[in-house]
Coordinates of C-alpha atoms in Angstrom, one line a residue:
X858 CA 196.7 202.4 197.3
X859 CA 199.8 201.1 198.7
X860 CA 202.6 199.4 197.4
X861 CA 206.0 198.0 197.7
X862 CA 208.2 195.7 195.8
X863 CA 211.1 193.7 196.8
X864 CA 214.1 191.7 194.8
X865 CA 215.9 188.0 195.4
X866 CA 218.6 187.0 193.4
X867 CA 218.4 183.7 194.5
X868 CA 218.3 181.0 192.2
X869 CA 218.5 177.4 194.1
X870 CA 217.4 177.8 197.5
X871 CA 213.4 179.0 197.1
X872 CA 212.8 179.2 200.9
X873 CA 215.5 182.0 201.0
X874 CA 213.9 183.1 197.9
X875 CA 210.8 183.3 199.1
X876 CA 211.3 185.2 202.9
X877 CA 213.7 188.0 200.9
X878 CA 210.6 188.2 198.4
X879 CA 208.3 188.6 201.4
X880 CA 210.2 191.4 203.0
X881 CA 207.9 194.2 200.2
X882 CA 205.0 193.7 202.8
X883 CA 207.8 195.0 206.1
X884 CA 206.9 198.6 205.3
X885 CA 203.4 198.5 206.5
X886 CA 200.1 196.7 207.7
X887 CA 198.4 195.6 205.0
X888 CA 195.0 197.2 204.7
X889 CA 191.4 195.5 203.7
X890 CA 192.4 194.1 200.2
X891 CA 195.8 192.7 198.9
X892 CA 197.5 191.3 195.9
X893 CA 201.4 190.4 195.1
X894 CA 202.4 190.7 191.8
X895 CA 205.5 188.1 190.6
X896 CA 208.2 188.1 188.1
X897 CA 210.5 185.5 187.8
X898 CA 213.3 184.0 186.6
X899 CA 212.6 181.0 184.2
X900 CA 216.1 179.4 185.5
X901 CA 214.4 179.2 188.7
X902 CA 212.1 176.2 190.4
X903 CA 208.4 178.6 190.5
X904 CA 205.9 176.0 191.7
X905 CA 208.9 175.6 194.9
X906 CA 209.1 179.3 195.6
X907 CA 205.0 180.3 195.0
X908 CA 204.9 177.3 197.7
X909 CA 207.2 179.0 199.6
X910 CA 205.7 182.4 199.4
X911 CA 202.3 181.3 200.1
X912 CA 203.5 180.1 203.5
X913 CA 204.7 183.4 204.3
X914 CA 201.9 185.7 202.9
X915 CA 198.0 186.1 203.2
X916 CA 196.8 187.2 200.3
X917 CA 196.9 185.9 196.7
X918 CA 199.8 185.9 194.0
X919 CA 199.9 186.1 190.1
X920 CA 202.5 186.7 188.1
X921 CA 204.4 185.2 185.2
X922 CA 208.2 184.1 183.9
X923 CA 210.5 186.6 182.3
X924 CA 214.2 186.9 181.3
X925 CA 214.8 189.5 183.5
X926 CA 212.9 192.1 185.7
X927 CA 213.1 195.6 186.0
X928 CA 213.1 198.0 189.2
X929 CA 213.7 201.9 190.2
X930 CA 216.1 201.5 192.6
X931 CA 218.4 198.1 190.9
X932 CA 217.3 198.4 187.2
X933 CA 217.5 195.5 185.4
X934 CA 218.5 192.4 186.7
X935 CA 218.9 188.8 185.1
X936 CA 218.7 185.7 186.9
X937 CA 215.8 187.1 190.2
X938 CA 212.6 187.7 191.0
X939 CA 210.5 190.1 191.9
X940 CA 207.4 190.8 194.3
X941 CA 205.2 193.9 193.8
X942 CA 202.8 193.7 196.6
X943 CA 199.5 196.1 196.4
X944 CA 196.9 197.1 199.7
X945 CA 193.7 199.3 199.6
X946 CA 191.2 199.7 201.7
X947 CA 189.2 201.7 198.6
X948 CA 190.0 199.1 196.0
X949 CA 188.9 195.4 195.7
X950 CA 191.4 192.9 193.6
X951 CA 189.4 189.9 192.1
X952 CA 191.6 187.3 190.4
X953 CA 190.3 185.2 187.5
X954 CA 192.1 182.1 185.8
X955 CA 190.6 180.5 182.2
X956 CA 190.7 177.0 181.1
X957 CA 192.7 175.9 179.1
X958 CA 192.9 178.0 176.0
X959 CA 192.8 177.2 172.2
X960 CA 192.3 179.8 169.4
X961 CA 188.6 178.2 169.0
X962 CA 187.8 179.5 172.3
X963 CA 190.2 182.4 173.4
X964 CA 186.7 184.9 172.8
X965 CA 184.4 182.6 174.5
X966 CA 187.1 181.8 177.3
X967 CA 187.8 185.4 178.1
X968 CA 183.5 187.0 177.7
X969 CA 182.7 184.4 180.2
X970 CA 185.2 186.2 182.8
X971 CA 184.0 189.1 181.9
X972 CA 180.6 188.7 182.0
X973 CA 180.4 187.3 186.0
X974 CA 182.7 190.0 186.8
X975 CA 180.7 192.5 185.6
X976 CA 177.4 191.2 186.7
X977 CA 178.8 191.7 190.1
X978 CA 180.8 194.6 190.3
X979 CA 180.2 198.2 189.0
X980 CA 183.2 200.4 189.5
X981 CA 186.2 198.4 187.4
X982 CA 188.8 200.3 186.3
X983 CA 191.7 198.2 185.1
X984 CA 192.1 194.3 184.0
X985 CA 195.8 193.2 184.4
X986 CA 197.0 190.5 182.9
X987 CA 199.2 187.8 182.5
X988 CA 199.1 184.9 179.4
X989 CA 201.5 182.3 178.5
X990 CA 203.3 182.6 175.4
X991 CA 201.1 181.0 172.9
X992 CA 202.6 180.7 169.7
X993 CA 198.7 178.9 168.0
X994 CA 196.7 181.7 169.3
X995 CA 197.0 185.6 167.9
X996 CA 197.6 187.9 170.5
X997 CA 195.2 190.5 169.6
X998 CA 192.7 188.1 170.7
X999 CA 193.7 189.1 174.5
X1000 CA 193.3 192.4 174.2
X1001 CA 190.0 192.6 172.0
X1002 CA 188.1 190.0 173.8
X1003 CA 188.3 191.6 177.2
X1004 CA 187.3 195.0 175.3
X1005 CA 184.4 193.6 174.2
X1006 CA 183.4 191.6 177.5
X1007 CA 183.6 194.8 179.8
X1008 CA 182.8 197.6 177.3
X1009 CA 186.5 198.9 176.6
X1010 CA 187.8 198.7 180.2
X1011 CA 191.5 199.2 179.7
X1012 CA 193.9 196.1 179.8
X1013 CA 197.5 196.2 180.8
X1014 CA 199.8 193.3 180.9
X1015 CA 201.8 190.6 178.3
X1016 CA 203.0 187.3 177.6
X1017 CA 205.0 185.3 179.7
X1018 CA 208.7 185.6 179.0
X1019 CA 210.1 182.9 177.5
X1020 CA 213.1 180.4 177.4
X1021 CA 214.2 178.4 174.5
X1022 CA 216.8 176.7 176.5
X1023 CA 213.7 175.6 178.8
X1024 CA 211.2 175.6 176.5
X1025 CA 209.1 177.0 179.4
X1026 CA 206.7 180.3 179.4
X1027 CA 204.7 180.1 182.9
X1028 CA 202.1 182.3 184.3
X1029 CA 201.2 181.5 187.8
X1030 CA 198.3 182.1 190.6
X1031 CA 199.3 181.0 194.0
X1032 CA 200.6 177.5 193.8
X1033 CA 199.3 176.8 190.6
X1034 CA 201.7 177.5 187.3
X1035 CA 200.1 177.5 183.6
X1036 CA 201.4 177.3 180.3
X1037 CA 197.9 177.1 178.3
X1038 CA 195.9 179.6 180.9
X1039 CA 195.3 183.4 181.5
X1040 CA 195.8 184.7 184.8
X1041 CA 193.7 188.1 184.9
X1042 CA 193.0 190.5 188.1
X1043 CA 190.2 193.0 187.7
X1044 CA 190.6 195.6 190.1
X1045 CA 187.3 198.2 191.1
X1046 CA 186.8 200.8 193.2
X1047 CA 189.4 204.6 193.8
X1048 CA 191.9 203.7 190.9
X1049 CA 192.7 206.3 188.3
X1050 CA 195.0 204.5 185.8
X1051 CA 197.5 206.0 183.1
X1052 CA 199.4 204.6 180.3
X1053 CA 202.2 205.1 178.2
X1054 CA 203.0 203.0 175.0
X1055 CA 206.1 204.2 173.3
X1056 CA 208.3 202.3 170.4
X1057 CA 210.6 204.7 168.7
X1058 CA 212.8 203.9 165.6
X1059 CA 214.7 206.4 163.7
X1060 CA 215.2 204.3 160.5
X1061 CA 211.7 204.5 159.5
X1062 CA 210.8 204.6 155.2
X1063 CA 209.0 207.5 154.4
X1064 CA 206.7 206.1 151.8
X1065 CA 203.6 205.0 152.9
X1066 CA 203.0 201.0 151.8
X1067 CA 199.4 199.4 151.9
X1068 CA 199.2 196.0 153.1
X1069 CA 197.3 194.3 150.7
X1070 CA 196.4 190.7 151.5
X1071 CA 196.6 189.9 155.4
X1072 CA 194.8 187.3 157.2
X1073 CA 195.4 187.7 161.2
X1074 CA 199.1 187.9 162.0
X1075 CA 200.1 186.6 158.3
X1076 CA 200.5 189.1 155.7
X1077 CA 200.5 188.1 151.7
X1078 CA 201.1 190.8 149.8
X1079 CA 201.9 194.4 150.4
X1080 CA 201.1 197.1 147.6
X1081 CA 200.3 193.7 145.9
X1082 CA 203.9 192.5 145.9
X1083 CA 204.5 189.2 148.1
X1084 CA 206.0 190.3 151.7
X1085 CA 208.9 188.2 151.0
X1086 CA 209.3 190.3 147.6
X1087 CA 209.0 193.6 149.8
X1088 CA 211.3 193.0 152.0
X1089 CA 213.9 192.1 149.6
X1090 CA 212.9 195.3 147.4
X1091 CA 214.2 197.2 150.3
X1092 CA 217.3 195.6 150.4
X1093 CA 216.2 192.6 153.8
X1094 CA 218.3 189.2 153.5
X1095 CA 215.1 186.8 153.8
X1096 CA 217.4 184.1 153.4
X1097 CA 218.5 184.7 156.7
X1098 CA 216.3 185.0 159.7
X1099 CA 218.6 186.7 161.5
X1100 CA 218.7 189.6 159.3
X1101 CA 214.4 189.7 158.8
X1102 CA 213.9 189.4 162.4
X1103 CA 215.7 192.9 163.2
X1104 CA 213.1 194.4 161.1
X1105 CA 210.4 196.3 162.6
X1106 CA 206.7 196.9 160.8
X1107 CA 204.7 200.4 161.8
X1108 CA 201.1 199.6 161.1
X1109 CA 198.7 201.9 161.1
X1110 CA 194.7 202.0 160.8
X1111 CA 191.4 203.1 161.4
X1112 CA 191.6 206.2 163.4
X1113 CA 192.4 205.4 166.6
X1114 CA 195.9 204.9 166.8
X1115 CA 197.0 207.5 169.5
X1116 CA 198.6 210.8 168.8
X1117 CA 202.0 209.1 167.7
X1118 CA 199.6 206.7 165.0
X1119 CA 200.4 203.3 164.8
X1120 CA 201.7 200.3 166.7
X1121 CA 204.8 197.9 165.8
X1122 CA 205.0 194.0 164.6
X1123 CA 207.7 192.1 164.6
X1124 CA 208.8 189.4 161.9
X1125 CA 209.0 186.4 163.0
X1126 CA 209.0 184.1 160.2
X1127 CA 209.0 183.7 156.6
X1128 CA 207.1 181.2 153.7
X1129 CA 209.4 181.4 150.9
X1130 CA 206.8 179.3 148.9
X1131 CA 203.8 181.6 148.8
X1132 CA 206.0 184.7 149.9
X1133 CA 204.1 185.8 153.1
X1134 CA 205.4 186.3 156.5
X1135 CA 204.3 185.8 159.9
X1136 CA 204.4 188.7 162.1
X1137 CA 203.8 188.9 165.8
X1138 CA 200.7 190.3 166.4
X1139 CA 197.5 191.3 163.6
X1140 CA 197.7 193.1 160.4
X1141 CA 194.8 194.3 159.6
X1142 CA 193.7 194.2 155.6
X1143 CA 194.3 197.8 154.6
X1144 CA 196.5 198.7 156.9
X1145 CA 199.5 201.2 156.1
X1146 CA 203.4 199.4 156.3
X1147 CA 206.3 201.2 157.2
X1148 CA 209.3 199.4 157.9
X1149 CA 212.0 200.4 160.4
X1150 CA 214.5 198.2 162.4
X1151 CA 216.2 198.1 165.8
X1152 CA 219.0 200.4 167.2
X1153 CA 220.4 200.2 170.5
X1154 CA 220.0 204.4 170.5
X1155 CA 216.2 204.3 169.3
X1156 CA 215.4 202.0 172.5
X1157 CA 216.9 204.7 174.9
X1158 CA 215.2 207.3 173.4
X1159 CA 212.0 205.5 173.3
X1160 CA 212.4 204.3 177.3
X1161 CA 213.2 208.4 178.4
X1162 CA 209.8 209.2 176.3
X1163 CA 207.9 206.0 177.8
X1164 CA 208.5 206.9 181.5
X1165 CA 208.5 211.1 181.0
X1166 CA 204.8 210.8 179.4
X1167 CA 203.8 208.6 182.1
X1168 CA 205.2 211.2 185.0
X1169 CA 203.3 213.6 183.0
X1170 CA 200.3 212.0 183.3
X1171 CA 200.9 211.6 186.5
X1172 CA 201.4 215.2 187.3
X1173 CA 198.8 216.1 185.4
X1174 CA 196.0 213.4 186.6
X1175 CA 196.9 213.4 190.6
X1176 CA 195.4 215.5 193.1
X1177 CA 195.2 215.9 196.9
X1178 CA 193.0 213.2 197.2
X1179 CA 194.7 211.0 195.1
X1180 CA 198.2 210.1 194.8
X1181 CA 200.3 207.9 192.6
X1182 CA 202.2 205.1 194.2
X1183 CA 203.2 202.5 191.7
X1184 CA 204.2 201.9 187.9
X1185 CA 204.1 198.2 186.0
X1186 CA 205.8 197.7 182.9
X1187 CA 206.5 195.9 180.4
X1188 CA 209.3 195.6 177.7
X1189 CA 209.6 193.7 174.7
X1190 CA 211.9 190.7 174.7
X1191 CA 213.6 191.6 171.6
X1192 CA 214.1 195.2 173.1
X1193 CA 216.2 193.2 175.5
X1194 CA 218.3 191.0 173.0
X1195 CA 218.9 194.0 170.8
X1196 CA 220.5 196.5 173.8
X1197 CA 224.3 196.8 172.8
X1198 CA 226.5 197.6 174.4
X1199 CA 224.8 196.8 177.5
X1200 CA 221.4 195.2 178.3
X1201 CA 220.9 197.7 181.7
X1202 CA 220.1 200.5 179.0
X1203 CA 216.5 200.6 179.7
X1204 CA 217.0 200.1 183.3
X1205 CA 219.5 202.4 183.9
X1206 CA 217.0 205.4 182.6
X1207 CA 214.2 203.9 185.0
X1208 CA 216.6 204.3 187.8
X1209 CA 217.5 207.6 186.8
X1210 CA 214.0 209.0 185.8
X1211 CA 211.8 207.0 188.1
X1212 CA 210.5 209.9 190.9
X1213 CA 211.9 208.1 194.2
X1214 CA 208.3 208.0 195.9
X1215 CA 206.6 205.7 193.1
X1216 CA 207.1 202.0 193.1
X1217 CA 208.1 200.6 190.1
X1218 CA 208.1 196.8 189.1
X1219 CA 208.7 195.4 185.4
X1220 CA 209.6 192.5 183.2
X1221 CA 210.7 191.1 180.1
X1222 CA 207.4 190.0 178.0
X1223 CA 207.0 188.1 174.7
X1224 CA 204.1 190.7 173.8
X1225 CA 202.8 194.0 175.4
X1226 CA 199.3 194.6 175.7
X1227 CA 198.6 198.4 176.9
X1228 CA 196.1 201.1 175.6
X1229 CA 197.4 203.7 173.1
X1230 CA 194.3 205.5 173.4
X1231 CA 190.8 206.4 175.1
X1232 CA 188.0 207.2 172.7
X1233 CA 184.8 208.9 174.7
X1234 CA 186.1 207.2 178.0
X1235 CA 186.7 204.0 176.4
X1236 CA 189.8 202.1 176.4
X1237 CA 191.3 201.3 172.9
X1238 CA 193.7 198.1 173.9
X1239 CA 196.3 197.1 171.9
X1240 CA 198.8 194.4 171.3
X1241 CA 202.0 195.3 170.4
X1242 CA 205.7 194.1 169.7
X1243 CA 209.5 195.9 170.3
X1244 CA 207.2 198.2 173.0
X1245 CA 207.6 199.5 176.1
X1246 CA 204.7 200.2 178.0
X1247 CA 203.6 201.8 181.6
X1248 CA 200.6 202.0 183.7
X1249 CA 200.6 204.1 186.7
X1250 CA 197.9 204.2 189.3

């Protein structure tokens, strides 16, 4: 596999936007099979510049809005876009888009792709993907349908980023932009990919809490007290969303939640009338709580971990016949808002620790989907919140 990714910052003119994009494929012919990978900038016209791009480039696109993206050699940058573009002659990239998606048929949607995929080809080995935000639909429905369509075939990707000033949250393949579609690429044949899922927070309550009454991503009660209680027994203004939505739920269960255990939920809003809260991705009933919240230290520490156990893996998983070109990422939105002083924390470190041969192409997502695990070669996916996440292949 190679790869190569290049960065415009322009914002008004897409055909200039388009040909600096287009410059990733200069470095070399492109071999049998091909696929670019966009970010983008919501403060941008996309359906102009994916026309624009497609005049330039032969193969096909997908890719999804963001508030910012993130690269080894410029770090983070507002206001652009960004073109990853992959060639193999030993892999095959085969690009699926859904109809339009409701939470009645999310499962149904998502088995269907699976199921003439898999009737076809026989060496997958990684689903990426791309989903609008979709506030109606729980996220762990992403993850866990394509898990059960392919037999645990890992999943790596995220919702779109999002703008409230646009109301917007696009994914895109070629031409076409969604806001009530998946965009998914299933890619077979010499891939070896590794993951890294890391959210780190310092300020985390010892006690162990049980949540008690959950239904999807709404929790009722936790050690039988309403969530809203909870909270405000540890002290949370609920009164003001501002305060709850800094706080960060570790939720663990079963016992397949990686060697660090558990995954993170964000709050996102409260029912002062029955006391429950909606959080960003599934509680399951049963599940331990422990509650932590954001510092701007805890996401450096946590983005030095993320991308030094993904070069580990690398080390540790390549060989002479196979090298490591390229790492995605993603990184939760609200990692981005709560950076302070400065919002190029998390890109600063890629551009520090990123090993200069490996291409690296990120965004900004309103939800991380990644494994944290692999149980007898199969892929335990996750959705998470306040994550970063890597895949390396």
């Amino acid at each position: 596999m190679k790869s190569n990714s290049a960065i415009s910052y322009e914002l008004e003119d897409m055909k200039i936007a388009a040909a600096e994009l287009a410059k990733a494929v200069d470095v070399f012919p492109l071999l049998k099979s091909s696929i670019g990978i966009l970010y983008f900038s919501t403060e941008l016209d996309a359906e102009k510049l994916m026309s624009e791009i497609k005049k330039l480039l032969p193969f096909d696109i997908m890719g999804c809005s963001t508030q910012a993206v993130l690269n080894e050699k410029t770090g983070m940058n507002e206001f652009s876009s960004s073109l990853l573009v992959l060639t193999a002659d030993d892999c095959d990239f085969n690009i699926f888009v859904s109809e339009p998606l409701t939470s009645e048929n999310i499962k149904r949607q998502i088995t269907g792709i699976c199921e003439s995929v898999t009737r076809v080809k026989h060496d997958l080995k990684l689903i990426l993907l791309n989903c609008p935000h979709m506030p109606d639909i729980i996220f762990d429905n992403f993850p866990e349908a394509f898990s059960e369509g392919t037999g645990g075939l890992p999943v790596f990707g995220g919702a779109a980023g999002y703008s409230i000033d646009n109301d917007i949250s696009l994914v895109t393949f070629n031409e076409n932009l969604y806001t009530d579609r998946l965009v998914c690429c299933f890619i077979s044949g010499n891939l070896a990919p590794v993951f890294s899922a890391m959210g780190y927070f310092s300020l985390t309550t010892i006690k162990t809490q049980i949540a008690t009454k959950t239904d999807g991503d709404v929790i009722y009660t936790i050690d039988d007290m309403s969530f809203v209680d909870y909270l405000e027994s540890m002290g949370i203004v609920t009164s003001e969303p501002e305060m709850y939505a800094s706080i960060i739920l570790k939720v663990k269960w079963g016992d397949d939640d990686g060697k660090d255990g558990g995954v993170y939920r964000s709050i996102s809003s409260l029912n002062k009338e029955d006391g429950s809260g909606k959080v960003g991705c599934c509680v399951p009933q049963g599940s331990e709580i422990y509650t932590t919240t954001y510092k701007s230290d805890d996401i450096k520490i946590s983005t030095k971990v993320c991308i030094d156990t993904i070069i580990e893996q690398i080390r540790n998983a390549e060989s002479e016949d196979y090298k490591y070109t390229t790492v995605l990422c993603g990184s939760c939105w609200g990692r981005y808002l709560c950076m302070f002083p400065s919002k190029k924390i998390e890109g600063d470190i890629i551009k520090e620790s990123a090993p200069p041969e490996m291409n690296f192409a990120g965004y900004y997502t309103n939800g991380e989907i990644c494994p944290i695990a692999f149980k007898n070669g199969v892929a335990v996916n996750r959705a998470h919140n306040a994550t970063i996440t890597m895949c390396a292949f």
